[in-house]
């Protein structure tokens, strides 16, 4: 197998924390199941993310390969995502509660924001345990709502694969090419400003 970890990690000269440098989104997994102990740590890490008013609007629905929940989540994915996500031992659907529990007022502005933060924690705790994750927006939201009979105040976040890194040689050519492609990022000058559009001097 090519040295994917080396190829896909953020460059060492950026001096990033190892966890951040080593998280990336693969499209092939091994059959190895993920232990409940590790999953508990991963979701506990997610639950320790910051959130507006400490609402913790994130919810996770987890399916293990072979169970009904997995099959329902998998059925929501678009065909392209199904073509590679099928090797993942675990699928996770994230949801966000769009009302504050304390008074029922809208939390539309921050619910997905905070669910994203919890998802980032989930990914970093996973990689600390040698477990990879890959988020997907390519899924049918209506199917999610009906398959899981979602209450109105919950909105769909993303679907995630989770598992141990597999061998890219087993992938069809077009997916293998994506798997081996280098990762790129926008320069900070496009992202960090002093006034809108004026790059901060970093
Ligand atoms: C919310 C979200 C939605 C995404 N949707 C898809 C998707 O539908 N299919 C896919 O193959 N990758 C998807 N990705 C993966 C991104 O393409 C990937 O994170 C991005 O290219 C950066 O690569 P990295 O995660 O390896 O840093 C998604 C990622 C996130 C966070």
Coordinates of N, CA and C and ligand atoms in Angstrom, one line a residue:
X1 N 0.9 -1.2 0.0 CA 0.0 0.0 0.0 C 0.9 1.2 0.0
X2 N 0.6 2.3 -0.8 CA 1.4 3.5 -0.8 C 1.4 4.1 0.6
X3 N 2.4 4.9 0.9 CA 2.5 5.5 2.2 C 1.5 6.7 2.3
X4 N 0.2 6.3 2.4 CA -0.9 7.3 2.4 C -0.8 8.3 3.6
X5 N -0.4 7.7 4.7 CA -0.4 8.6 5.9 C 0.6 9.8 5.6
X6 N 1.7 9.5 5.0 CA 2.7 10.5 4.7 C 2.2 11.5 3.6
X7 N 1.5 10.9 2.6 CA 1.0 11.6 1.4 C -0.1 12.6 1.9
X8 N -0.9 12.1 2.8 CA -2.2 12.8 3.1 C -2.1 13.8 4.3
X9 N -1.1 13.6 5.1 CA -1.0 14.5 6.3 C -0.7 15.9 5.8
X10 N -1.1 16.9 6.6 CA -0.7 18.3 6.4 C 0.9 18.3 6.5
X11 N 1.5 19.2 5.7 CA 3.0 19.2 5.7 C 3.5 19.5 7.1
X12 N 4.6 18.8 7.4 CA 5.2 18.8 8.7 C 5.7 20.2 9.0
X13 N 6.2 21.0 7.9 CA 6.8 22.3 8.2 C 5.7 23.3 8.6
X14 N 4.5 23.0 8.6 CA 3.5 23.9 9.1 C 3.4 23.9 10.6
X15 N 4.0 22.9 11.2 CA 4.1 22.9 12.7 C 2.8 22.7 13.4
X16 N 1.9 22.0 12.7 CA 0.5 21.8 13.4 C 0.6 20.7 14.4
X17 N -0.3 20.7 15.3 CA -0.5 19.6 16.2 C -0.7 18.4 15.4
X18 N -0.2 17.3 15.9 CA -0.2 16.0 15.1 C -1.6 15.5 14.8
X19 N -2.6 15.8 15.7 CA -3.9 15.3 15.5 C -4.5 16.0 14.3
X20 N -4.3 17.3 14.3 CA -4.9 18.1 13.2 C -4.2 17.8 11.9
X21 N -2.9 17.6 11.9 CA -2.1 17.3 10.7 C -2.5 15.9 10.1
X22 N -2.9 15.0 11.0 CA -3.1 13.6 10.5 C -4.5 13.2 10.2
X23 N -5.5 14.2 10.5 CA -6.9 13.9 10.1 C -7.0 14.1 8.6
X24 N -7.5 13.2 7.9 CA -7.9 13.4 6.5 C -9.1 12.4 6.2
X25 N -9.7 12.6 5.0 CA -10.9 11.9 4.7 C -10.7 10.8 3.6
X26 N -10.5 9.6 4.1 CA -10.3 8.5 3.1 C -11.6 8.0 2.5
X27 N -11.5 7.2 1.4 CA -12.7 6.6 0.8 C -12.5 5.1 0.8
X28 N -11.7 4.5 1.7 CA -11.7 3.0 1.8 C -11.3 2.6 3.2
X29 N -12.0 1.6 3.7 CA -11.9 1.2 5.1 C -11.6 -0.3 5.1
X30 N -11.0 -0.8 6.2 CA -10.9 -2.3 6.4 C -12.2 -2.7 7.0
X31 N -12.3 -4.1 7.2 CA -13.5 -4.7 7.8 C -13.5 -4.5 9.3
X32 N -12.3 -4.2 9.9 CA -12.2 -4.2 11.3 C -13.2 -3.3 12.0
X33 N -14.0 -3.9 12.9 CA -15.0 -3.1 13.6 C -14.4 -2.1 14.6
X34 N -15.1 -1.1 14.9 CA -14.7 -0.1 15.9 C -15.3 -0.5 17.2
X35 N -14.5 -0.5 18.3 CA -15.0 -1.0 19.6 C -15.9 0.0 20.2
X36 N -16.8 -0.4 21.0 CA -17.8 0.5 21.7 C -17.0 1.4 22.6
X37 N -15.9 0.9 23.2 CA -15.1 1.7 24.1 C -14.6 3.0 23.3
X38 N -14.1 2.7 22.1 CA -13.6 3.8 21.3 C -14.7 4.7 20.8
X39 N -15.8 4.2 20.5 CA -17.0 5.0 20.0 C -17.5 5.9 21.2
X40 N -17.4 5.3 22.4 CA -17.9 6.1 23.5 C -16.9 7.3 23.7
X41 N -15.6 7.1 23.6 CA -14.7 8.2 23.7 C -14.9 9.2 22.6
X42 N -15.2 8.7 21.4 CA -15.3 9.6 20.2 C -16.6 10.5 20.4
X43 N -17.7 10.0 20.9 CA -18.9 10.8 21.1 C -18.8 11.6 22.3
X44 N -18.0 11.2 23.3 CA -17.8 12.0 24.5 C -17.0 13.2 24.1
X45 N -16.0 13.0 23.2 CA -15.2 14.2 22.7 C -16.1 15.1 22.0
X46 N -17.0 14.6 21.2 CA -18.0 15.5 20.5 C -18.8 16.3 21.5
X47 N -19.2 15.6 22.5 CA -20.1 16.3 23.5 C -19.4 17.4 24.3
X48 N -18.1 17.4 24.2 CA -17.3 18.4 25.0 C -17.0 19.6 24.1
X49 N -17.6 19.7 22.9 CA -17.4 20.9 22.1 C -18.2 22.1 22.7
X50 N -17.8 23.3 22.3 CA -18.5 24.5 22.8 C -19.8 24.6 22.0
X51 N -20.8 25.2 22.6 CA -22.1 25.5 21.9 C -22.7 26.7 22.5
X52 N -23.5 27.4 21.7 CA -24.2 28.6 22.1 C -25.1 28.2 23.3
X53 N -25.0 29.0 24.4 CA -25.8 28.7 25.6 C -25.6 27.3 26.2
X54 N -24.5 26.6 25.8 CA -24.3 25.2 26.2 C -25.5 24.4 25.8
X55 N -26.1 24.7 24.7 CA -27.3 24.0 24.3 C -27.0 22.5 23.9
X56 N -25.8 22.3 23.3 CA -25.4 21.0 22.8 C -26.5 20.5 21.8
X57 N -26.7 21.2 20.8 CA -27.8 20.9 19.8 C -27.5 19.6 19.0
X58 N -26.3 19.1 19.0 CA -25.9 18.0 18.2 C -26.6 16.7 18.6
X59 N -27.0 15.9 17.7 CA -27.4 14.5 17.9 C -26.8 13.6 16.9
X60 N -26.5 12.4 17.3 CA -25.8 11.4 16.4 C -26.7 10.2 16.3
X61 N -26.9 9.7 15.1 CA -27.5 8.4 14.9 C -26.4 7.4 14.3
X62 N -26.1 6.4 15.0 CA -25.0 5.5 14.6 C -25.5 4.1 14.1
X63 N -25.0 3.7 13.0 CA -25.3 2.4 12.5 C -24.0 1.6 12.3
X64 N -24.1 0.3 12.6 CA -23.0 -0.6 12.4 C -23.3 -1.5 11.2
X65 N -22.3 -1.7 10.4 CA -22.5 -2.5 9.2 C -23.4 -3.8 9.5
X66 N -24.4 -3.9 8.7 CA -25.3 -5.1 8.9 C -26.5 -4.8 9.7
X67 N -26.6 -3.7 10.5 CA -27.8 -3.4 11.2 C -28.8 -2.5 10.4
X68 N -30.0 -2.4 10.9 CA -31.0 -1.6 10.2 C -30.7 -0.2 10.1
X69 N -30.1 0.4 11.2 CA -29.7 1.8 11.2 C -28.7 2.1 10.1
X70 N -27.7 1.2 10.0 CA -26.7 1.4 8.9 C -27.4 1.4 7.6
X71 N -28.2 0.4 7.4 CA -28.9 0.2 6.1 C -29.7 1.5 5.7
X72 N -30.4 2.0 6.7 CA -31.2 3.2 6.5 C -30.3 4.4 6.1
X73 N -29.2 4.6 6.9 CA -28.3 5.7 6.6 C -27.8 5.6 5.2
X74 N -27.3 4.3 4.9 CA -26.7 4.1 3.6 C -27.6 4.4 2.5
X75 N -28.9 4.0 2.7 CA -29.9 4.2 1.6 C -30.1 5.7 1.3
X76 N -29.8 6.6 2.3 CA -29.9 8.0 2.0 C -28.8 8.6 1.2
X77 N -27.7 7.9 1.1 CA -26.5 8.5 0.4 C -26.7 8.5 -1.1
X78 N -26.2 9.5 -1.8 CA -26.2 9.5 -3.3 C -25.3 8.4 -3.8
X79 N -25.5 8.0 -5.0 CA -24.8 6.8 -5.6 C -23.3 6.9 -5.5
X80 N -22.8 8.1 -5.8 CA -21.3 8.2 -5.7 C -20.8 7.9 -4.3
X81 N -21.4 8.4 -3.3 CA -21.0 8.2 -1.9 C -21.2 6.7 -1.5
X82 N -22.3 6.1 -2.0 CA -22.6 4.7 -1.7 C -21.4 3.9 -2.3
X83 N -20.9 4.3 -3.4 CA -19.9 3.5 -4.1 C -18.6 3.3 -3.3
X84 N -18.3 4.2 -2.4 CA -17.1 4.0 -1.6 C -17.5 3.9 -0.1
X85 N -18.6 4.5 0.3 CA -18.9 4.4 1.8 C -19.2 3.0 2.2
X86 N -19.5 2.1 1.2 CA -19.9 0.7 1.5 C -18.9 0.0 2.3
X87 N -17.6 0.4 2.3 CA -16.6 -0.3 3.0 C -16.5 0.1 4.5
X88 N -17.2 1.2 4.8 CA -17.1 1.7 6.2 C -17.8 0.8 7.2
X89 N -17.2 0.5 8.3 CA -17.9 -0.4 9.3 C -19.0 0.4 10.1
X90 N -18.8 1.7 10.1 CA -19.8 2.6 10.9 C -20.2 3.7 10.1
X91 N -21.5 4.0 10.1 CA -22.1 5.2 9.5 C -22.8 6.1 10.6
X92 N -22.6 7.4 10.5 CA -23.1 8.3 11.5 C -23.9 9.4 10.8
X93 N -25.1 9.6 11.3 CA -25.9 10.7 10.8 C -25.9 11.8 11.9
X94 N -25.5 13.0 11.5 CA -25.6 14.1 12.5 C -26.9 14.9 12.3
X95 N -27.4 15.4 13.4 CA -28.6 16.2 13.4 C -28.4 17.4 14.3
X96 N -29.1 18.4 14.1 CA -29.0 19.6 15.0 C -30.4 20.0 15.4
X97 N -30.5 20.3 16.7 CA -31.8 20.7 17.3 C -31.9 22.2 17.1
X98 N -32.9 22.7 16.4 CA -32.9 24.1 16.0 C -33.7 25.0 17.0
X99 N -34.1 24.5 18.1 CA -34.7 25.3 19.1 C -34.0 25.1 20.5
X100 N -33.9 26.2 21.2 CA -33.3 26.1 22.6 C -34.2 25.4 23.5
X101 N -33.6 24.5 24.3 CA -34.4 23.7 25.2 C -35.0 24.5 26.4
X102 N -34.2 25.6 26.8 CA -34.6 26.3 27.9 C -36.0 27.1 27.7
X103 N -36.2 27.6 26.5 CA -37.5 28.3 26.3 C -38.1 28.1 24.9
X104 N -37.6 27.2 24.1 CA -38.2 26.9 22.8 C -37.9 27.9 21.7
X105 N -37.1 28.9 22.1 CA -36.8 30.0 21.0 C -35.9 29.4 20.0
X106 N -35.9 30.0 18.8 CA -35.2 29.4 17.7 C -33.7 29.5 17.9
X107 N -33.0 28.4 17.5 CA -31.5 28.3 17.6 C -31.0 28.0 16.2
X108 N -31.8 28.4 15.2 CA -31.4 28.1 13.8 C -30.0 28.6 13.4
X109 N -29.7 29.8 14.0 CA -28.4 30.4 13.6 C -27.2 29.6 14.1
X110 N -27.3 28.9 15.2 CA -26.1 28.3 15.7 C -26.2 26.8 15.8
X111 N -27.3 26.2 15.6 CA -27.5 24.7 15.8 C -26.5 23.9 14.9
X112 N -26.5 24.3 13.6 CA -25.6 23.6 12.7 C -24.1 24.0 12.9
X113 N -23.9 25.2 13.2 CA -22.6 25.7 13.6 C -22.0 24.9 14.7
X114 N -22.7 24.7 15.8 CA -22.3 24.0 16.9 C -22.2 22.5 16.6
X115 N -23.1 21.9 15.8 CA -23.0 20.5 15.4 C -21.7 20.3 14.6
X116 N -21.3 21.3 13.8 CA -20.1 21.2 13.1 C -18.9 21.1 14.0
X117 N -18.9 22.0 15.1 CA -17.8 22.0 16.0 C -17.7 20.6 16.7
X118 N -18.9 20.0 17.1 CA -18.9 18.7 17.8 C -18.4 17.7 16.8
X119 N -18.7 17.8 15.5 CA -18.3 16.8 14.5 C -16.7 16.9 14.4
X120 N -16.2 18.1 14.4 CA -14.7 18.3 14.3 C -14.1 17.6 15.5
X121 N -14.6 17.8 16.7 CA -14.1 17.0 17.9 C -14.2 15.5 17.7
X122 N -15.3 15.1 17.1 CA -15.5 13.6 16.9 C -14.3 13.1 16.0
X123 N -14.0 13.9 14.9 CA -13.0 13.5 13.9 C -11.6 13.5 14.6
X124 N -11.4 14.5 15.4 CA -10.0 14.5 16.0 C -9.8 13.4 17.1
X125 N -10.9 13.2 17.9 CA -10.7 12.1 18.9 C -10.6 10.8 18.1
X126 N -11.3 10.6 17.0 CA -11.2 9.4 16.3 C -9.8 9.2 15.8
X127 N -9.2 10.2 15.2 CA -7.8 10.0 14.6 C -6.8 9.8 15.7
X128 N -7.1 10.3 16.9 CA -6.2 10.1 18.1 C -6.2 8.6 18.4
X129 N -7.3 7.9 18.0 CA -7.4 6.5 18.3 C -7.1 5.6 17.0
X130 N -6.6 6.3 16.0 CA -6.2 5.6 14.7 C -7.4 5.3 13.8
X131 N -8.5 6.0 14.1 CA -9.7 5.8 13.3 C -10.0 7.0 12.4
X132 N -10.3 6.7 11.2 CA -10.6 7.7 10.2 C -12.1 8.1 10.1
X133 N -12.3 9.2 9.6 CA -13.7 9.7 9.4 C -13.8 10.4 8.0
X134 N -15.0 10.5 7.4 CA -15.2 11.2 6.2 C -16.6 11.7 6.1
X135 N -16.8 13.0 6.1 CA -18.1 13.6 6.1 C -18.7 13.6 4.7
X136 N -20.0 13.6 4.6 CA -20.7 13.6 3.3 C -22.0 14.5 3.4
X137 N -22.1 15.4 2.4 CA -23.3 16.2 2.2 C -24.1 15.6 1.1
X138 N -23.6 14.7 0.4 CA -24.3 14.0 -0.7 C -25.3 13.0 -0.2
X139 N -26.4 13.4 0.2 CA -27.5 12.5 0.7 C -28.8 13.1 0.5
X140 N -29.8 12.3 0.5 CA -31.2 12.7 0.3 C -31.8 13.1 1.7
X141 N -32.0 14.4 1.8 CA -32.5 14.9 3.2 C -34.0 14.4 3.4
X142 N -34.8 14.3 2.4 CA -36.2 13.8 2.6 C -36.2 12.4 3.1
X143 N -35.3 11.6 2.5 CA -35.2 10.2 2.9 C -34.8 10.1 4.4
X144 N -33.8 11.0 4.8 CA -33.3 11.0 6.2 C -34.5 11.3 7.1
X145 N -35.3 12.3 6.7 CA -36.5 12.7 7.6 C -37.5 11.5 7.7
X146 N -37.7 10.8 6.6 CA -38.8 9.8 6.7 C -38.2 8.5 7.3
X147 N -36.9 8.1 6.9 CA -36.4 6.9 7.5 C -36.3 7.0 9.0
X148 N -36.0 8.2 9.5 CA -35.8 8.3 10.9 C -36.9 9.1 11.7
X149 N -37.9 9.4 10.9 CA -39.1 10.0 11.5 C -38.7 11.2 12.4
X150 N -38.0 12.1 11.8 CA -37.4 13.2 12.6 C -38.4 14.2 13.1
X151 N -38.4 14.6 14.3 CA -39.3 15.7 14.8 C -38.9 17.0 14.0
X152 N -39.9 17.9 13.9 CA -39.7 19.1 13.1 C -38.5 19.9 13.5
X153 N -38.2 20.0 14.8 CA -37.2 20.9 15.2 C -35.8 20.4 15.0
X154 N -35.7 19.2 14.5 CA -34.3 18.7 14.2 C -34.0 18.8 12.7
X155 N -32.8 19.3 12.4 CA -32.4 19.4 11.0 C -31.2 18.5 10.7
X156 N -31.1 18.2 9.4 CA -30.1 17.2 9.0 C -28.7 17.9 9.0
X157 N -27.7 17.3 9.5 CA -26.3 17.8 9.4 C -25.6 17.2 8.3
X158 N -24.9 16.1 8.6 CA -24.1 15.4 7.5 C -24.1 13.9 7.9
X159 N -23.7 13.1 6.9 CA -23.5 11.7 7.2 C -22.0 11.5 7.2
X160 N -21.5 10.7 8.1 CA -20.0 10.4 8.3 C -19.8 8.9 8.2
X161 N -18.7 8.6 7.5 CA -18.2 7.2 7.6 C -17.1 7.2 8.7
X162 N -16.9 6.1 9.3 CA -15.9 6.0 10.4 C -15.3 4.6 10.4
X163 N -14.0 4.5 10.5 CA -13.4 3.1 10.5 C -11.9 3.2 10.3
X164 N -11.3 2.1 10.2 CA -9.8 2.0 10.0 C -9.5 2.1 8.5
X165 N -8.4 2.7 8.2 CA -8.0 3.0 6.8 C -7.7 1.7 6.1
X166 N -8.4 1.6 4.9 CA -8.2 0.5 4.0 C -7.2 0.7 2.9
X167 N -7.1 -0.3 2.1 CA -6.0 -0.3 1.0 C -6.6 0.3 -0.3
X168 N -6.0 1.4 -0.7 CA -6.5 2.1 -1.9 C -6.4 1.3 -3.2
X169 N -5.5 0.3 -3.1 CA -5.3 -0.6 -4.3 C -6.6 -1.4 -4.6
X170 N -7.5 -1.5 -3.6 CA -8.7 -2.2 -3.8 C -9.8 -1.3 -4.4
X171 N -9.5 -0.1 -4.6 CA -10.6 0.8 -5.1 C -10.5 0.8 -6.7
X172 N -11.7 1.1 -7.3 CA -11.7 1.3 -8.7 C -10.8 2.5 -9.1
X173 N -10.4 2.6 -10.3 CA -9.4 3.6 -10.8 C -9.7 5.0 -10.4
X174 N -11.0 5.5 -10.6 CA -11.3 6.9 -10.4 C -11.2 7.2 -8.9
X175 N -11.6 6.2 -8.0 CA -11.6 6.5 -6.6 C -10.1 6.4 -6.1
X176 N -9.3 5.5 -6.7 CA -7.9 5.4 -6.2 C -7.2 6.7 -6.5
X177 N -7.5 7.3 -7.7 CA -6.9 8.5 -8.1 C -7.2 9.6 -7.0
X178 N -8.5 9.7 -6.6 CA -8.9 10.6 -5.6 C -8.1 10.4 -4.2
X179 N -8.0 9.1 -3.9 CA -7.4 8.7 -2.7 C -6.0 9.1 -2.6
X180 N -5.3 9.0 -3.7 CA -3.9 9.3 -3.8 C -3.5 10.8 -4.0
X181 N -4.6 11.5 -4.3 CA -4.3 13.0 -4.7 C -3.9 13.7 -3.5
X182 N -3.0 14.7 -3.6 CA -2.5 15.5 -2.5 C -3.7 16.3 -2.0
X183 N -3.7 16.7 -0.7 CA -4.7 17.6 -0.2 C -4.2 19.0 -0.3
X184 N -5.1 19.9 -0.6 CA -4.7 21.3 -0.8 C -5.5 22.2 0.1
X185 N -5.0 23.4 0.4 CA -5.8 24.4 1.2 C -5.6 25.8 0.6
X186 N -6.6 26.6 0.8 CA -6.5 28.0 0.4 C -5.4 28.7 1.2
X187 N -4.8 29.8 0.6 CA -3.8 30.5 1.5 C -4.6 31.3 2.5
X188 N -3.9 31.5 3.7 CA -4.6 32.3 4.8 C -5.0 33.7 4.3
X189 N -4.3 34.2 3.3 CA -4.6 35.6 2.8 C -6.0 35.6 2.3
X190 N -6.6 34.5 1.9 CA -8.0 34.5 1.4 C -9.0 34.2 2.5
X191 N -8.5 34.0 3.7 CA -9.3 33.5 4.7 C -9.3 34.4 6.0
X192 N -8.2 35.1 6.2 CA -8.1 35.8 7.5 C -7.8 37.3 7.1
X193 N -8.7 38.1 7.6 CA -8.7 39.5 7.2 C -8.6 40.5 8.4
X194 N -8.2 41.7 8.1 CA -8.3 42.8 9.1 C -9.6 43.6 8.8
X195 N -9.8 43.9 7.5 CA -11.1 44.4 7.0 C -11.6 43.4 6.0
X196 N -12.9 43.4 5.7 CA -13.3 42.3 4.7 C -12.5 42.4 3.4
X197 N -11.8 41.4 3.1 CA -11.0 41.3 1.9 C -9.6 41.7 2.0
X198 N -9.3 42.3 3.2 CA -7.9 42.8 3.4 C -7.2 41.7 4.3
X199 N -6.2 41.0 3.6 CA -5.5 40.0 4.4 C -4.8 40.5 5.6
X200 N -5.0 39.7 6.7 CA -4.2 40.0 7.9 C -2.8 39.7 7.7
X201 N -1.9 40.4 8.3 CA -0.4 40.1 8.1 C -0.1 39.0 9.1
X202 N 0.1 37.8 8.6 CA 0.4 36.6 9.4 C 1.7 36.0 9.0
Ligands
LIG1 C1 -20.0 18.6 5.5 C2 -19.1 17.9 4.6 C3 -19.7 17.3 3.4 C4 -18.9 16.6 2.5 N1 -19.5 15.9 1.5 C5 -18.8 15.0 0.8 C6 -19.5 14.1 -0.1 O1 -20.7 14.1 -0.2 N2 -18.7 13.2 -0.8 C7 -17.4 13.1 -0.6 O2 -16.8 12.2 -1.2 N3 -16.7 13.9 0.3 C8 -17.4 14.8 1.0 N4 -16.7 15.6 1.9 C9 -15.3 15.5 2.1 C10 -14.6 16.7 1.6 O3 -14.5 16.7 0.2 C11 -13.2 16.8 2.3 O4 -13.4 17.0 3.7 C12 -12.4 17.9 1.7 O5 -12.0 17.7 0.4 C13 -11.1 18.2 2.5 O6 -10.3 17.0 2.5 P1 -9.8 16.4 3.9 O7 -11.1 16.1 4.8 O8 -9.1 15.2 3.6 O9 -9.0 17.5 4.6 C14 -17.5 16.4 2.8 C15 -16.9 16.9 3.9 C16 -17.7 17.6 4.8 C17 -17.1 18.2 6.1

